[in-house]
Short mmCIF file of N, CA and C in Angstrom, two decimals:
data_model
loop_
_atom_site.label_atom_id
_atom_site.label_comp_id
_atom_site.label_asym_id
_atom_site.label_seq_id
_atom_site.Cartn_x
_atom_site.Cartn_y
_atom_site.Cartn_z
N UNK A 27 6.36 -17.51 1.36
CA UNK A 27 5.90 -16.15 1.48
C UNK A 27 7.01 -15.16 1.12
N UNK A 28 8.20 -15.41 1.61
CA UNK A 28 9.31 -14.48 1.37
C UNK A 28 9.58 -14.24 -0.11
N UNK A 29 9.59 -15.31 -0.87
CA UNK A 29 9.84 -15.18 -2.31
C UNK A 29 8.70 -14.41 -2.99
N UNK A 30 7.48 -14.75 -2.68
CA UNK A 30 6.34 -14.07 -3.28
C UNK A 30 6.29 -12.60 -2.88
N UNK A 31 6.54 -12.32 -1.60
CA UNK A 31 6.54 -10.93 -1.14
C UNK A 31 7.67 -10.14 -1.82
N UNK A 32 8.82 -10.77 -1.97
CA UNK A 32 9.93 -10.11 -2.64
C UNK A 32 9.58 -9.69 -4.06
N UNK A 33 8.78 -10.50 -4.73
CA UNK A 33 8.35 -10.18 -6.09
C UNK A 33 7.25 -9.12 -6.11
N UNK A 34 6.42 -9.08 -5.08
CA UNK A 34 5.27 -8.17 -5.06
C UNK A 34 5.55 -6.85 -4.36
N UNK A 35 6.58 -6.80 -3.56
CA UNK A 35 6.86 -5.66 -2.69
C UNK A 35 6.83 -4.31 -3.41
N UNK A 36 7.53 -4.19 -4.52
CA UNK A 36 7.60 -2.91 -5.21
C UNK A 36 6.25 -2.48 -5.77
N UNK A 37 5.47 -3.42 -6.26
CA UNK A 37 4.14 -3.08 -6.77
C UNK A 37 3.23 -2.63 -5.63
N UNK A 38 3.31 -3.30 -4.49
CA UNK A 38 2.50 -2.92 -3.33
C UNK A 38 2.92 -1.53 -2.86
N UNK A 39 4.22 -1.29 -2.78
CA UNK A 39 4.71 0.02 -2.34
C UNK A 39 4.26 1.12 -3.29
N UNK A 40 4.35 0.88 -4.59
CA UNK A 40 3.92 1.88 -5.57
C UNK A 40 2.43 2.17 -5.44
N UNK A 41 1.65 1.13 -5.23
CA UNK A 41 0.20 1.29 -5.05
C UNK A 41 -0.09 2.17 -3.83
N UNK A 42 0.55 1.83 -2.71
CA UNK A 42 0.31 2.57 -1.47
C UNK A 42 0.78 4.01 -1.62
N UNK A 43 1.97 4.19 -2.15
CA UNK A 43 2.51 5.54 -2.28
C UNK A 43 1.66 6.40 -3.22
N UNK A 44 1.14 5.79 -4.28
CA UNK A 44 0.27 6.53 -5.18
C UNK A 44 -0.99 7.04 -4.52
N UNK A 45 -1.47 6.33 -3.53
CA UNK A 45 -2.69 6.73 -2.84
C UNK A 45 -2.43 7.59 -1.61
N UNK A 46 -1.30 7.38 -0.96
CA UNK A 46 -1.00 8.08 0.28
C UNK A 46 -0.14 9.32 0.03
N UNK A 47 0.86 9.19 -0.84
CA UNK A 47 1.69 10.32 -1.21
C UNK A 47 2.82 10.66 -0.26
N UNK A 48 2.73 10.25 0.97
CA UNK A 48 3.75 10.55 1.97
C UNK A 48 4.70 9.36 2.09
N UNK A 49 6.00 9.56 1.78
CA UNK A 49 6.92 8.42 1.80
C UNK A 49 7.08 7.76 3.18
N UNK A 50 7.00 8.55 4.23
CA UNK A 50 7.15 7.97 5.58
C UNK A 50 5.91 7.14 5.92
N UNK A 51 4.73 7.68 5.65
CA UNK A 51 3.51 6.91 5.89
C UNK A 51 3.47 5.67 5.01
N UNK A 52 3.97 5.80 3.77
CA UNK A 52 4.02 4.65 2.87
C UNK A 52 4.88 3.55 3.45
N UNK A 53 6.07 3.91 3.94
CA UNK A 53 6.96 2.90 4.53
C UNK A 53 6.30 2.20 5.71
N UNK A 54 5.66 2.98 6.57
CA UNK A 54 4.99 2.40 7.74
C UNK A 54 3.86 1.46 7.31
N UNK A 55 3.07 1.90 6.36
CA UNK A 55 1.95 1.08 5.90
C UNK A 55 2.43 -0.20 5.23
N UNK A 56 3.48 -0.11 4.42
CA UNK A 56 3.98 -1.31 3.73
C UNK A 56 4.51 -2.32 4.74
N UNK A 57 5.13 -1.87 5.81
CA UNK A 57 5.57 -2.81 6.86
C UNK A 57 4.37 -3.50 7.49
N UNK A 58 3.34 -2.72 7.79
CA UNK A 58 2.13 -3.29 8.39
C UNK A 58 1.45 -4.26 7.43
N UNK A 59 1.44 -3.91 6.15
CA UNK A 59 0.83 -4.76 5.13
C UNK A 59 1.59 -6.08 5.01
N UNK A 60 2.91 -6.02 5.02
CA UNK A 60 3.73 -7.23 4.93
C UNK A 60 3.43 -8.17 6.10
N UNK A 61 3.33 -7.62 7.29
CA UNK A 61 3.04 -8.44 8.47
C UNK A 61 1.64 -9.04 8.37
N UNK A 62 0.67 -8.24 7.97
CA UNK A 62 -0.70 -8.75 7.85
C UNK A 62 -0.79 -9.82 6.76
N UNK A 63 -0.11 -9.60 5.65
CA UNK A 63 -0.11 -10.59 4.57
C UNK A 63 0.53 -11.89 5.04
N UNK A 64 1.62 -11.77 5.79
CA UNK A 64 2.28 -12.97 6.32
C UNK A 64 1.34 -13.73 7.24
N UNK A 65 0.68 -12.99 8.12
CA UNK A 65 -0.22 -13.64 9.09
C UNK A 65 -1.43 -14.29 8.42
N UNK A 66 -1.88 -13.73 7.30
CA UNK A 66 -3.06 -14.29 6.63
C UNK A 66 -2.69 -15.07 5.37
N UNK A 67 -1.43 -15.44 5.26
CA UNK A 67 -0.94 -16.16 4.08
C UNK A 67 -1.71 -17.46 3.84
N UNK A 68 -2.23 -18.05 4.90
CA UNK A 68 -3.00 -19.28 4.76
C UNK A 68 -4.27 -19.11 3.94
N UNK A 69 -4.76 -17.89 3.85
CA UNK A 69 -5.98 -17.65 3.06
C UNK A 69 -5.67 -17.33 1.60
N UNK A 70 -4.39 -17.22 1.25
CA UNK A 70 -4.01 -16.92 -0.13
C UNK A 70 -4.23 -18.15 -1.00
N UNK A 71 -4.88 -17.94 -2.14
CA UNK A 71 -5.14 -19.01 -3.11
C UNK A 71 -4.02 -18.99 -4.15
N UNK A 72 -3.14 -19.98 -4.16
CA UNK A 72 -1.98 -19.95 -5.07
C UNK A 72 -2.34 -20.03 -6.55
N UNK A 73 -3.60 -20.26 -6.86
CA UNK A 73 -4.02 -20.24 -8.27
C UNK A 73 -4.22 -18.81 -8.76
N UNK A 74 -4.17 -17.87 -7.85
CA UNK A 74 -4.38 -16.45 -8.19
C UNK A 74 -3.09 -15.68 -8.03
N UNK A 75 -3.08 -14.46 -8.51
CA UNK A 75 -1.90 -13.59 -8.43
C UNK A 75 -1.62 -13.20 -6.98
N UNK A 76 -0.40 -13.47 -6.52
CA UNK A 76 -0.04 -13.05 -5.18
C UNK A 76 0.02 -11.54 -5.10
N UNK A 77 0.55 -10.89 -6.12
CA UNK A 77 0.64 -9.43 -6.12
C UNK A 77 -0.76 -8.82 -6.02
N UNK A 78 -1.71 -9.34 -6.77
CA UNK A 78 -3.08 -8.85 -6.69
C UNK A 78 -3.67 -9.05 -5.30
N UNK A 79 -3.38 -10.20 -4.71
CA UNK A 79 -3.87 -10.49 -3.37
C UNK A 79 -3.25 -9.51 -2.36
N UNK A 80 -1.94 -9.29 -2.47
CA UNK A 80 -1.25 -8.38 -1.56
C UNK A 80 -1.76 -6.94 -1.72
N UNK A 81 -2.06 -6.54 -2.94
CA UNK A 81 -2.63 -5.21 -3.15
C UNK A 81 -4.02 -5.13 -2.55
N UNK A 82 -4.75 -6.22 -2.56
CA UNK A 82 -6.04 -6.26 -1.88
C UNK A 82 -5.88 -6.04 -0.38
N UNK A 83 -4.87 -6.65 0.21
CA UNK A 83 -4.56 -6.42 1.63
C UNK A 83 -4.21 -4.95 1.83
N UNK A 84 -3.39 -4.41 0.93
CA UNK A 84 -2.97 -3.01 1.02
C UNK A 84 -4.16 -2.06 0.94
N UNK A 85 -5.13 -2.40 0.10
CA UNK A 85 -6.31 -1.55 -0.06
C UNK A 85 -7.00 -1.32 1.28
N UNK A 86 -7.09 -2.36 2.09
CA UNK A 86 -7.73 -2.24 3.41
C UNK A 86 -6.91 -1.32 4.32
N UNK A 87 -5.60 -1.42 4.26
CA UNK A 87 -4.76 -0.59 5.11
C UNK A 87 -4.82 0.87 4.69
N UNK A 88 -4.85 1.13 3.40
CA UNK A 88 -4.94 2.51 2.92
C UNK A 88 -6.29 3.10 3.32
N UNK A 89 -7.35 2.33 3.17
CA UNK A 89 -8.68 2.80 3.57
C UNK A 89 -8.70 3.13 5.06
N UNK A 90 -8.15 2.27 5.86
CA UNK A 90 -8.10 2.51 7.31
C UNK A 90 -7.25 3.74 7.62
N UNK A 91 -6.14 3.89 6.89
CA UNK A 91 -5.26 5.06 7.08
C UNK A 91 -6.05 6.34 6.84
N UNK A 92 -6.84 6.36 5.76
CA UNK A 92 -7.64 7.54 5.46
C UNK A 92 -8.76 7.74 6.47
N UNK A 93 -9.41 6.67 6.87
CA UNK A 93 -10.59 6.80 7.72
C UNK A 93 -10.25 7.08 9.18
N UNK A 94 -9.01 6.90 9.58
CA UNK A 94 -8.64 7.17 10.96
C UNK A 94 -8.14 8.60 11.15
N UNK A 95 -8.42 9.44 10.16
CA UNK A 95 -8.09 10.85 10.32
C UNK A 95 -6.70 11.23 9.86
N UNK A 96 -6.07 10.39 9.06
CA UNK A 96 -4.76 10.75 8.54
C UNK A 96 -4.89 12.02 7.72
N UNK A 97 -3.93 12.89 7.87
CA UNK A 97 -3.97 14.15 7.13
C UNK A 97 -3.80 13.87 5.64
N UNK A 98 -4.65 14.49 4.88
CA UNK A 98 -4.54 14.38 3.42
C UNK A 98 -3.95 15.69 2.91
N UNK A 99 -2.78 15.59 2.35
CA UNK A 99 -2.11 16.77 1.85
C UNK A 99 -2.14 16.77 0.33
N UNK A 100 -2.27 17.95 -0.21
CA UNK A 100 -2.16 18.11 -1.65
C UNK A 100 -0.70 18.37 -1.97
N UNK A 101 -0.13 17.53 -2.78
CA UNK A 101 1.26 17.69 -3.18
C UNK A 101 1.27 18.12 -4.63
N UNK A 102 1.84 19.29 -4.89
CA UNK A 102 1.88 19.83 -6.24
C UNK A 102 3.33 19.79 -6.72
N UNK A 103 3.54 19.10 -7.81
CA UNK A 103 4.89 18.97 -8.36
C UNK A 103 5.14 19.97 -9.48
N UNK A 104 4.10 20.57 -10.01
CA UNK A 104 4.23 21.52 -11.11
C UNK A 104 3.51 22.80 -10.69
N UNK A 105 4.29 23.82 -10.33
CA UNK A 105 3.69 25.07 -9.85
C UNK A 105 2.83 25.75 -10.91
N UNK A 106 3.07 25.45 -12.18
CA UNK A 106 2.25 26.04 -13.24
C UNK A 106 0.80 25.61 -13.11
N UNK A 107 0.55 24.51 -12.46
CA UNK A 107 -0.82 24.05 -12.27
C UNK A 107 -1.61 24.90 -11.30
N UNK A 108 -0.94 25.58 -10.39
CA UNK A 108 -1.63 26.37 -9.38
C UNK A 108 -1.43 27.87 -9.58
N UNK A 109 -0.57 28.28 -10.46
CA UNK A 109 -0.34 29.71 -10.70
C UNK A 109 -1.19 30.18 -11.86
N UNK A 110 -1.67 31.40 -11.75
CA UNK A 110 -2.41 31.99 -12.87
C UNK A 110 -1.91 33.38 -13.11
#
């Protein structure tokens, strides 16, 4: 698990951060995802992509994060998009 997670970690983090946007919430979610993936590692099919499987686990955590009332903030990196 450790080797596979080490290879997938950055992709999982990028996926979560892209959907959540908050770096602190991302860090918390990725820790929870790693633990859940470790606990359910027995259900992983080694004939398939571990990264894809881990992102599938992450998808559930992000959905739960949104559905439990997590604040959704709009982050604007280019002020020209909102100024007229």
